Coordinates of C-alpha atoms in Angstrom, one line a residue:
X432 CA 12.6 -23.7 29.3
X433 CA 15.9 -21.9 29.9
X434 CA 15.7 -18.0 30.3
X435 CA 18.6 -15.6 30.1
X436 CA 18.3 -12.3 30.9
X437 CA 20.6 -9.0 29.8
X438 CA 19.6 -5.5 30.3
X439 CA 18.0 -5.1 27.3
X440 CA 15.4 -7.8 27.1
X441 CA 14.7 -11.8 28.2
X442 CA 15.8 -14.4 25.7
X443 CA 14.7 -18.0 25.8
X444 CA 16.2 -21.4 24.2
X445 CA 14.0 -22.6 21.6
X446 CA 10.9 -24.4 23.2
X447 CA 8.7 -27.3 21.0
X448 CA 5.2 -27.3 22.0
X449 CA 1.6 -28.6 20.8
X450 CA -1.0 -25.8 20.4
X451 CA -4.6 -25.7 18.6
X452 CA -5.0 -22.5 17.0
X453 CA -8.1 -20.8 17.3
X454 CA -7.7 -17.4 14.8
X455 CA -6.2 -15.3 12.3
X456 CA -4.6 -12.2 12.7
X457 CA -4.2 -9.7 10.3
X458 CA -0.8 -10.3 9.8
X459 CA -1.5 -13.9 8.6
X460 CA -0.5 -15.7 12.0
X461 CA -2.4 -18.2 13.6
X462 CA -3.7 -17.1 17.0
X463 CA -3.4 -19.5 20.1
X464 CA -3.7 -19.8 24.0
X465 CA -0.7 -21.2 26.2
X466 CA -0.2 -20.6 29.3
X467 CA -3.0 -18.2 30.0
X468 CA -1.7 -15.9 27.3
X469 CA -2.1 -15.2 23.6
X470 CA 0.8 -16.8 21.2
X471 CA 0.7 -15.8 17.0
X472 CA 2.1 -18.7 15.3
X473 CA 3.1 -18.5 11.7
X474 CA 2.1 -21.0 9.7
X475 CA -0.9 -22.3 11.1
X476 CA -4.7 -21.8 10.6
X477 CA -7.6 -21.6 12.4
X478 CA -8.8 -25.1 13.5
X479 CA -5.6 -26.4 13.2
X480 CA -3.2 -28.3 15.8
X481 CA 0.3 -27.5 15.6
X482 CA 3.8 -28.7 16.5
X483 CA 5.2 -25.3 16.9
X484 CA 9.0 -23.9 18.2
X485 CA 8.5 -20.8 20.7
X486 CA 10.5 -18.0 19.5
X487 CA 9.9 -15.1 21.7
X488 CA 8.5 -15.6 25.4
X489 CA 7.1 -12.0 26.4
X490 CA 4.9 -11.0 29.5
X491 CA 2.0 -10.5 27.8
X492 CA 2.3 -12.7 24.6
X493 CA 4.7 -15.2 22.9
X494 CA 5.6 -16.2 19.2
X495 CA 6.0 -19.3 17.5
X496 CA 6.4 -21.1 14.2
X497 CA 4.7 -24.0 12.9
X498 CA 6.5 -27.2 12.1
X499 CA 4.2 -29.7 11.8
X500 CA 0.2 -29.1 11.0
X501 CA -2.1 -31.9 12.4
X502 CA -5.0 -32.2 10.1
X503 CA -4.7 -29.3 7.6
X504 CA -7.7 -26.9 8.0
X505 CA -10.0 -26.8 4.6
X506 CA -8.7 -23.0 4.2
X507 CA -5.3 -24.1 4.1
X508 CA -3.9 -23.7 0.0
X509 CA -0.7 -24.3 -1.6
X510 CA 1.1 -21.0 -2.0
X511 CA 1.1 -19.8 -5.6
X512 CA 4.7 -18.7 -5.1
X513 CA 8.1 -20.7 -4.9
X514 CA 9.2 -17.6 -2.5
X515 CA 6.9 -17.4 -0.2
X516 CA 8.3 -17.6 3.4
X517 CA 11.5 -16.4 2.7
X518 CA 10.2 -13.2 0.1
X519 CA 8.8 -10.7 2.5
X520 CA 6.5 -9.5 0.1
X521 CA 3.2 -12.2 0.9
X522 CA 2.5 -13.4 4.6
X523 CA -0.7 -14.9 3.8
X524 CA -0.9 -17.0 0.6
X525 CA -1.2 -20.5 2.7
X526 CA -4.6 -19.0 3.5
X527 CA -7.6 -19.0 1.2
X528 CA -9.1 -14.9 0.0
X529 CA -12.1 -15.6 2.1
X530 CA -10.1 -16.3 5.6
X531 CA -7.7 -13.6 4.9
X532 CA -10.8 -11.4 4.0
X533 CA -12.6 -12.6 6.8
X534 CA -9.7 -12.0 9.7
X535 CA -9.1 -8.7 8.4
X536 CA -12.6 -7.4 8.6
X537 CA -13.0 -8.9 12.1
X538 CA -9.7 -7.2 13.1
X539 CA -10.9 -3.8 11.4
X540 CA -14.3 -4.2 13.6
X541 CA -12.6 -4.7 16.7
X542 CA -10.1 -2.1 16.8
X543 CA -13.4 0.8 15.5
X544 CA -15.3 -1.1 18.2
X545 CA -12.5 -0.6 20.8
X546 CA -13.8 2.6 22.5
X547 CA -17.3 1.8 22.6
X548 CA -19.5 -1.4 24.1
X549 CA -19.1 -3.8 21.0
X550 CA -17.3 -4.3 17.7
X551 CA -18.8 -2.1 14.8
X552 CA -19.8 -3.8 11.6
X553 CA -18.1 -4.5 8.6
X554 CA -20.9 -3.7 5.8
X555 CA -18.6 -4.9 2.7
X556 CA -15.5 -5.7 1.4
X557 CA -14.2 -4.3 -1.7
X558 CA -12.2 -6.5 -3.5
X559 CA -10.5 -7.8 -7.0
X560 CA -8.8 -10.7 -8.2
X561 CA -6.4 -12.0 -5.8
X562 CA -4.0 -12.4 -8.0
X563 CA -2.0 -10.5 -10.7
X564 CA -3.2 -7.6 -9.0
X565 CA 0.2 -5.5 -8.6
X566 CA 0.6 -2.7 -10.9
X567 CA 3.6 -1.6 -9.5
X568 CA 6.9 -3.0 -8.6
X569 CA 10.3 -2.2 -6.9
X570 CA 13.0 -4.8 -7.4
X571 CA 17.0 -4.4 -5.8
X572 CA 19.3 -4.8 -7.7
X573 CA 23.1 -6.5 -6.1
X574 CA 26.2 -7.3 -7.5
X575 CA 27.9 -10.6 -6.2
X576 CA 31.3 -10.7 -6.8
X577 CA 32.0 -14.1 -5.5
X578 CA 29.4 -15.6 -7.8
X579 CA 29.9 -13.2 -10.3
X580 CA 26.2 -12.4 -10.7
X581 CA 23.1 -10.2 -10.3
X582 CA 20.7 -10.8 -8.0
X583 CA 17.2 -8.8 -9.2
X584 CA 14.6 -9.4 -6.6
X585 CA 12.7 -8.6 -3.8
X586 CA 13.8 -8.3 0.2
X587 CA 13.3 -11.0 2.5
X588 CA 11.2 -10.1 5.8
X589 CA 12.7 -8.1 8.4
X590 CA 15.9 -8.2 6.4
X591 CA 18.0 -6.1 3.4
X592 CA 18.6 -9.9 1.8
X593 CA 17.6 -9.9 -1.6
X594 CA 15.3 -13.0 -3.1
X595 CA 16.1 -13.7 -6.7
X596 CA 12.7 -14.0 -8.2
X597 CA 12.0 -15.3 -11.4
X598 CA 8.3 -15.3 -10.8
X599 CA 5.8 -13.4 -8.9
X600 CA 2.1 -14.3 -9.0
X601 CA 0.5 -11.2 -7.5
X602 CA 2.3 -9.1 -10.3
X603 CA 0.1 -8.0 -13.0
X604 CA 0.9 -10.6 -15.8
X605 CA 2.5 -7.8 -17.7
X606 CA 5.2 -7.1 -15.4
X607 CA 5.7 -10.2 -14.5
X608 CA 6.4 -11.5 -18.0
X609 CA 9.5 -8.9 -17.9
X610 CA 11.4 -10.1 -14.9
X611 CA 13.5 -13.1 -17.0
X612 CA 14.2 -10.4 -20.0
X613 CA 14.8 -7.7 -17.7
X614 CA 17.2 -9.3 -15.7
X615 CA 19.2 -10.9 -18.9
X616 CA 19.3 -7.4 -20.4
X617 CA 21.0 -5.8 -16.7
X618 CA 23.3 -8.8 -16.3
X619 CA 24.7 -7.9 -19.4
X620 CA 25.6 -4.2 -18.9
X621 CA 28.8 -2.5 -18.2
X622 CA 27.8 -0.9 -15.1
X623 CA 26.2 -4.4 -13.9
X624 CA 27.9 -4.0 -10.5
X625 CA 26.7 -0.3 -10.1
X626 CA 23.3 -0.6 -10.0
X627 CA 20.2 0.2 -7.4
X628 CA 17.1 -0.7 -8.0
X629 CA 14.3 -1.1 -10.9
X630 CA 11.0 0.0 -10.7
X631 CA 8.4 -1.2 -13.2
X632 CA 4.6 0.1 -13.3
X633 CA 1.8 -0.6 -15.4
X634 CA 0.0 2.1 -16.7
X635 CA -3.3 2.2 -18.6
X636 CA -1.0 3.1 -22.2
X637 CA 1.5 0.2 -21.7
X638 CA 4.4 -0.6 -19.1
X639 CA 7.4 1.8 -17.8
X640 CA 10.8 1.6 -16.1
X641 CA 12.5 3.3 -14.5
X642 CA 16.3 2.2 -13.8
X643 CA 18.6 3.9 -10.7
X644 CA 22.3 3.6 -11.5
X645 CA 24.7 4.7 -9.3
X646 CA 27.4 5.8 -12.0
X647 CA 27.3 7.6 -15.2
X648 CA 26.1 5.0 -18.0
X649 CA 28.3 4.0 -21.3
X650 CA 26.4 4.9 -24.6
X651 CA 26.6 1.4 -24.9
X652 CA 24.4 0.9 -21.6
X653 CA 22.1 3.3 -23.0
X654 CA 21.6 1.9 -26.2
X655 CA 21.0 -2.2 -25.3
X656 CA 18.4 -0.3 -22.9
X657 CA 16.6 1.7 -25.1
X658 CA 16.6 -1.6 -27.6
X659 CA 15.1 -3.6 -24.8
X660 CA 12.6 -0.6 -24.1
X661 CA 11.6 -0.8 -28.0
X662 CA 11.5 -4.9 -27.9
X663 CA 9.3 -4.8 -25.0
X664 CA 7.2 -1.7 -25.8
X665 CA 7.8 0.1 -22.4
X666 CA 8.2 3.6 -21.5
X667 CA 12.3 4.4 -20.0
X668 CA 13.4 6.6 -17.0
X669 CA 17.1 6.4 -16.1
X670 CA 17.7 7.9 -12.6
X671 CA 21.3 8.5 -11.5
X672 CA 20.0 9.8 -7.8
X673 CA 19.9 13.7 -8.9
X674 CA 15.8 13.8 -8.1
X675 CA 14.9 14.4 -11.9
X676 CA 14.9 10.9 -14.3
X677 CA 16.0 11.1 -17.4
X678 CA 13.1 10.3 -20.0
X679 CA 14.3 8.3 -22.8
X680 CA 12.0 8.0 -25.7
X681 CA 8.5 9.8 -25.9
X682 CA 5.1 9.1 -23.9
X683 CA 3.2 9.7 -20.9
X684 CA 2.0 7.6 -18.7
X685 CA -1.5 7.4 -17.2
X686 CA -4.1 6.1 -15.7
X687 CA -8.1 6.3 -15.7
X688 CA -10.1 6.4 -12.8
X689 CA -13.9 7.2 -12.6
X690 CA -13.5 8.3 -16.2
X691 CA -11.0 10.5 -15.4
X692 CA -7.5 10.6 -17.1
X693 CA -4.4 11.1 -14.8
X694 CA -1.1 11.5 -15.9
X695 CA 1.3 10.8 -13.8
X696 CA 5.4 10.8 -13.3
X697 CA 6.5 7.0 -13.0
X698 CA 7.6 7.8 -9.2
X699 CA 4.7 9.3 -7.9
X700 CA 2.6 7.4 -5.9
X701 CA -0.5 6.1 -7.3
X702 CA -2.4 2.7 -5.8
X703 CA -0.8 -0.1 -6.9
X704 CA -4.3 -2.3 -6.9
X705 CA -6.5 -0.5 -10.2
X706 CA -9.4 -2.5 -9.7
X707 CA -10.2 -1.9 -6.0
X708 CA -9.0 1.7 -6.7
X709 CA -11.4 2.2 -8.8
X710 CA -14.6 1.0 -6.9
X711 CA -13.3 2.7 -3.8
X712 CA -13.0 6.1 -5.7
X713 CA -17.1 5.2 -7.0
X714 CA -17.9 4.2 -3.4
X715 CA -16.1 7.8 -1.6
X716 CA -18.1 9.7 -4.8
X717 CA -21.3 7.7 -3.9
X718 CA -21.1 7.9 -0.3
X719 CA -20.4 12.1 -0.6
X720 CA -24.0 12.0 -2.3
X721 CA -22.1 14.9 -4.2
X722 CA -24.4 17.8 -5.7
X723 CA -24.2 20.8 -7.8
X724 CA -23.5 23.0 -5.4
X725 CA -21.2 21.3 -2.8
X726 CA -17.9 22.5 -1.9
X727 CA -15.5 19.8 -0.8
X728 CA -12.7 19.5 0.6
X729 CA -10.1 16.4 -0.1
X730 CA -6.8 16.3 2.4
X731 CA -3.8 14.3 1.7
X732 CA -5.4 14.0 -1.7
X733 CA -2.0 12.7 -3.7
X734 CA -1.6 13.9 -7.3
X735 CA -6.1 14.3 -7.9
X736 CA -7.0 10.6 -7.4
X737 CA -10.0 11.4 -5.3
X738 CA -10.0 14.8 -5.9
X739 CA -10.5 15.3 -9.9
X740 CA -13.4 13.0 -10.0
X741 CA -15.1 14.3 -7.6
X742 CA -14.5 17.9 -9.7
X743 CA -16.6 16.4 -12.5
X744 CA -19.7 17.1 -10.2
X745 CA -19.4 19.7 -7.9
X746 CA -19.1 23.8 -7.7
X747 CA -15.7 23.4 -5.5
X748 CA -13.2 20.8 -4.5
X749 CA -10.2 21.5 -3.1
X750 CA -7.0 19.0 -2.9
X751 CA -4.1 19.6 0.1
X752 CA -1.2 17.7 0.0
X753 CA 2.0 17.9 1.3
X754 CA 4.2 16.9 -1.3
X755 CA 5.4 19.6 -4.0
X756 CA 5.7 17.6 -6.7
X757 CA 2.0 15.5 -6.5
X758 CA 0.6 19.1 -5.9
X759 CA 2.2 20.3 -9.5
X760 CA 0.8 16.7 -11.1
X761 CA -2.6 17.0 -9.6
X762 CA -2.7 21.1 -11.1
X763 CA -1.4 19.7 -14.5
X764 CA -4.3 16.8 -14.3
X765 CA -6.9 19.3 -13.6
X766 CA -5.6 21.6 -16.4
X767 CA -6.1 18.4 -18.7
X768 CA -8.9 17.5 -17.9
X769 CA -10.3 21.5 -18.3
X770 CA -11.4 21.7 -14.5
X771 CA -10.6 25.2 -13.3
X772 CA -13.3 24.8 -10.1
X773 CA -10.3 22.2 -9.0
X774 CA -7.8 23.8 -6.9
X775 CA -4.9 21.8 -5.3
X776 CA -2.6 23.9 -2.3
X777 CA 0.9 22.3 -0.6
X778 CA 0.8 22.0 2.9
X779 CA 2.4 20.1 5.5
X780 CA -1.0 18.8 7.7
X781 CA 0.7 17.6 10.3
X782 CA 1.3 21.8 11.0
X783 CA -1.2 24.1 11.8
X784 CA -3.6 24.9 8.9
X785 CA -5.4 27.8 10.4
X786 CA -3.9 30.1 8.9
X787 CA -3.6 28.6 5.4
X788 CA -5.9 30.3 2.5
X789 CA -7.7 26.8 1.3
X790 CA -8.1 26.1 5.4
X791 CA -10.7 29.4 5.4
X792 CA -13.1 28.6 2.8
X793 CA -16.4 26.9 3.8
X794 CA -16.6 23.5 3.5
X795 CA -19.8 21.0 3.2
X796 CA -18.4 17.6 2.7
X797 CA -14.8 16.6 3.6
X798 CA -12.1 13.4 2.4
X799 CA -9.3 12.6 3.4
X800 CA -6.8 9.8 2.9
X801 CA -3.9 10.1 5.0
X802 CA -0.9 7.9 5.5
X803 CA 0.0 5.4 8.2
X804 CA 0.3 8.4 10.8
X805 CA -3.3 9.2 10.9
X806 CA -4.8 12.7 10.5
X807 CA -4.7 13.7 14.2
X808 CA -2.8 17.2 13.1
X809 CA -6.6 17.8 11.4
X810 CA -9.1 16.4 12.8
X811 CA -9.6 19.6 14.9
X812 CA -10.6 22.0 11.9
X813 CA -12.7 19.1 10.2
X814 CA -15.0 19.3 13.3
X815 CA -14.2 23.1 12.9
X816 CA -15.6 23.1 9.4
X817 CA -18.8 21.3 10.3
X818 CA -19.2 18.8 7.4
X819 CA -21.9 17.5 6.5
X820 CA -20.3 14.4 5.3
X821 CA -16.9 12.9 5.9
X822 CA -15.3 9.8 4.3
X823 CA -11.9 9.0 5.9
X824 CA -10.0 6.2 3.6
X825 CA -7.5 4.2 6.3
X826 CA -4.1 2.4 5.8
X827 CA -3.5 2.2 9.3
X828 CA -6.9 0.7 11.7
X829 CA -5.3 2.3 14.9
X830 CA -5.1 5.5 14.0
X831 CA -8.5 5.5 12.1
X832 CA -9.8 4.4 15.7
X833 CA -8.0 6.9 17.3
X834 CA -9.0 10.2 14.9
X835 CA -12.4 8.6 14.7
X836 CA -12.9 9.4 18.2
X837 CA -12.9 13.6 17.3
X838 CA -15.5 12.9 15.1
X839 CA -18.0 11.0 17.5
X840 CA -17.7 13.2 20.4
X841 CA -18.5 16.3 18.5
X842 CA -22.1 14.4 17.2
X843 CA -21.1 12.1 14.3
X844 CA -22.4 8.8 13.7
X845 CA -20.4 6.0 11.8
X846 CA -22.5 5.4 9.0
X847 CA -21.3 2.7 6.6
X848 CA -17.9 0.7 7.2
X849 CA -16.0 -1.4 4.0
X850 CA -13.1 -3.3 4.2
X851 CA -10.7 -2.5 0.9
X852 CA -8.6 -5.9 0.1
X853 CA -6.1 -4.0 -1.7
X854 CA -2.9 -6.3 -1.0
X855 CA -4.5 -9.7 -1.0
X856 CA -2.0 -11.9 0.5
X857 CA -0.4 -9.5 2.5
X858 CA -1.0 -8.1 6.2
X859 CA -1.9 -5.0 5.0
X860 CA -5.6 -3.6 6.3
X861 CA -7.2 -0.7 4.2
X862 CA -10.4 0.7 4.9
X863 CA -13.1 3.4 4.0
X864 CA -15.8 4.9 7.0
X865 CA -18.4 7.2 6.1
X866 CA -19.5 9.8 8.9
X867 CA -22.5 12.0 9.0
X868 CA -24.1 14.5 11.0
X869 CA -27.9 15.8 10.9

């Protein structure tokens, strides 16, 4: 195999080798051995042997792609999709539920397990339908002059290439049903070359979208928008980029979680996956063991979605987040829902928060959901506040692993462990831990 070297990094002439593969990453890639060292091959399973092209040649590792399988492992499916390899969206759709399931929780074991003798246990996984499961959706929009077209679709991996979809599986059926009508009704508009991006969410009263266009629409645009809004029964936003969309029409949308309405804007973040939502928010209640007289604390906590159910049962709760505008949703939920023992606070918690009001109150059982970063700015005055109970919910393995470890050095045990499937098909790993102290 050729090498060249520059001062940046080694390259290496595509290289065509044979390799059995014995495992699946998270990231939906075959694992296998060659030459004393790990390789990730996409496209190939776990019992499979593989023709595969060497991409990348590192020290420690190497990457491949399959181009010819050798007796197809039983796991192995057709993918749903007629995008899948070149849409970035799915990695994993070759593979059936309970491989991706199963290389996901081994992964999630390992990486707790890393600082102590052996891999921790994976008591359950939480999981819905693998399919039709999206409630929410972002779709670029891109004007092609040469073809004199728009392209409405998703990007392709590692790239700002946009995949014309006409179909998307993992899409609630809802949403998906409005991707050939929505993009007849764009195509058609003045400002067709002037346009961002769509977003379209399902919420429990019906369907919303919200449209970014870089130029001031015609009242022409506006109406053949608001008549495809009518005809389709869906709640509009137009967004011109000032930070405050335009409502056309009347509504609200929400959505119900542990019997608790939420309202919420159509770009504030909510989880895309209802179902597993929903049993993770029963499973964080249940595993709290919340009483009468608790106080508890949720950080990161979003616009309420943890934090307003567990309200329905306790003296206190308590909701930090840094983002103004989820703060002002989650105090208008809890207004709503007539729950004045439900306080919500703005602060940024990767700052100090000793000095914060909220951060002062006694605290007997403790959430927290942060994002990919991890919660390492907190994890101090958690062990501070001497919980009796803390549930972290995890996006990101590593850093649960790593903020874990202030938690079991000041005397907590891991109690329970589930894997959440909430992006079937996809490399991403969510999880829920349960800590305790006697």
């Amino acid at each position: 195999m050729a090498q060249f070297y520059s001062a940046k990094q080694r390259v290496t002439t595509k290289q065509r080798i044979t390799v059995t593969v014995d495992d699946l990453d998270p990231f939906g890639q075959g694992v296998a051995r060659h030459n004393g060292k790990a390789m990730f091959v996409s496209g190939a399973l776990p019992g499979e042997q593989a023709d595969v092209t060497v991409l990348e040649d590192k020290r420690q590792f190497s990457r491949a792609k399959a181009v010819k399988i050798h007796h197809p492992s039983d796991a192995r499916e057709t993918p749903r999709c007629v995008h899948f390899g070149v849409c970035g969206g799915c990695q994993q759709q070759h593979a059936s539920i309970a491989l991706q399931q199963a290389s996901k929780a081994r992964a999630l074991s390992r990486l707790l397990g890393r600082e102590g003798a052996s891999p921790v246990p994976v008591d359950a996984i939480l999981s819905g339908s693998s399919w039709g499961y999206r409630r929410r959706a972002r779709l670029g929009l891109q004007w092609q002059p040469k073809q004199q077209r728009l392209l409405m679709g998703f990007r392709q991996a590692a790239s700002n290439d946009i995949v014309a979809v006409k179909q998307c599986p993992v899409l609630v059926p809802q949403l998906e049903t409005l991707l050939l009508p929505l993009h007849h009704c764009l195509s058609g508009l003045q400002a067709v070359r002037r346009l961002g991006h769509v977003e379209l969410v399902l919420a429990d009263n019906g369907p919303l979208m919200v449209l970014r266009h870089l130029d001031r629409l015609s009242a022409g645009d506006r109406a053949e928008l608001e008549r495809f809004s009518h005809k389709h029964q869906l709640m509009l936003w137009l967004d011109d980029g000032s930070g405050n969309p335009q409502r056309i029409g009347e509504g609200e949308p929400f959505y119900r979680v542990h019997d608790v309405p939420l309202q919420f804007h159509p770009q504030d973040f909510i989880q895309v996956n209802a179902a597993v939502n929903q049993q993770m928010v029963s499973t964080a209640l249940a595993w709290l063991d919340l009483q009468p007289d608790d106080r508890v604390l949720d950080l990161f906590c979003g616009m309420g979605n943890f934090t307003l159910p567990i309200g329905k049962y306790v003296q206190i709760a308590v909701g930090v987040e840094g983002v103004a505008a989820l703060v002002r949703q989650a105090e208008y939920n809890a207004q709503l829902n007539n729950m004045s023992h439900v306080r919500f606070f703005q602060h940024n918690l990767e700052e100090d928060v000793t000095h914060q009001a909220w951060a002062r109150q006694g605290f007997n059982k403790v959430l927290l959901d942060p994002a990919r970063a991890g919660a390492a700015g907190v994890m101090a005055h958690i062990v501070k506040l001497a919980p009796q109970r803390v549930v972290y919910v995890s996006c990101n393995p590593t850093t649960l692993a790593r903020d874990s470890q202030a938690l079991l050095s000041a005397g907590y045990h891991l109690e329970k462990v589930v894997m959440l499937d909430m992006f079937p098909h996809t490399s991403h790993l969510e999880s829920m831990v349960l800590f305790s102290k006697e």
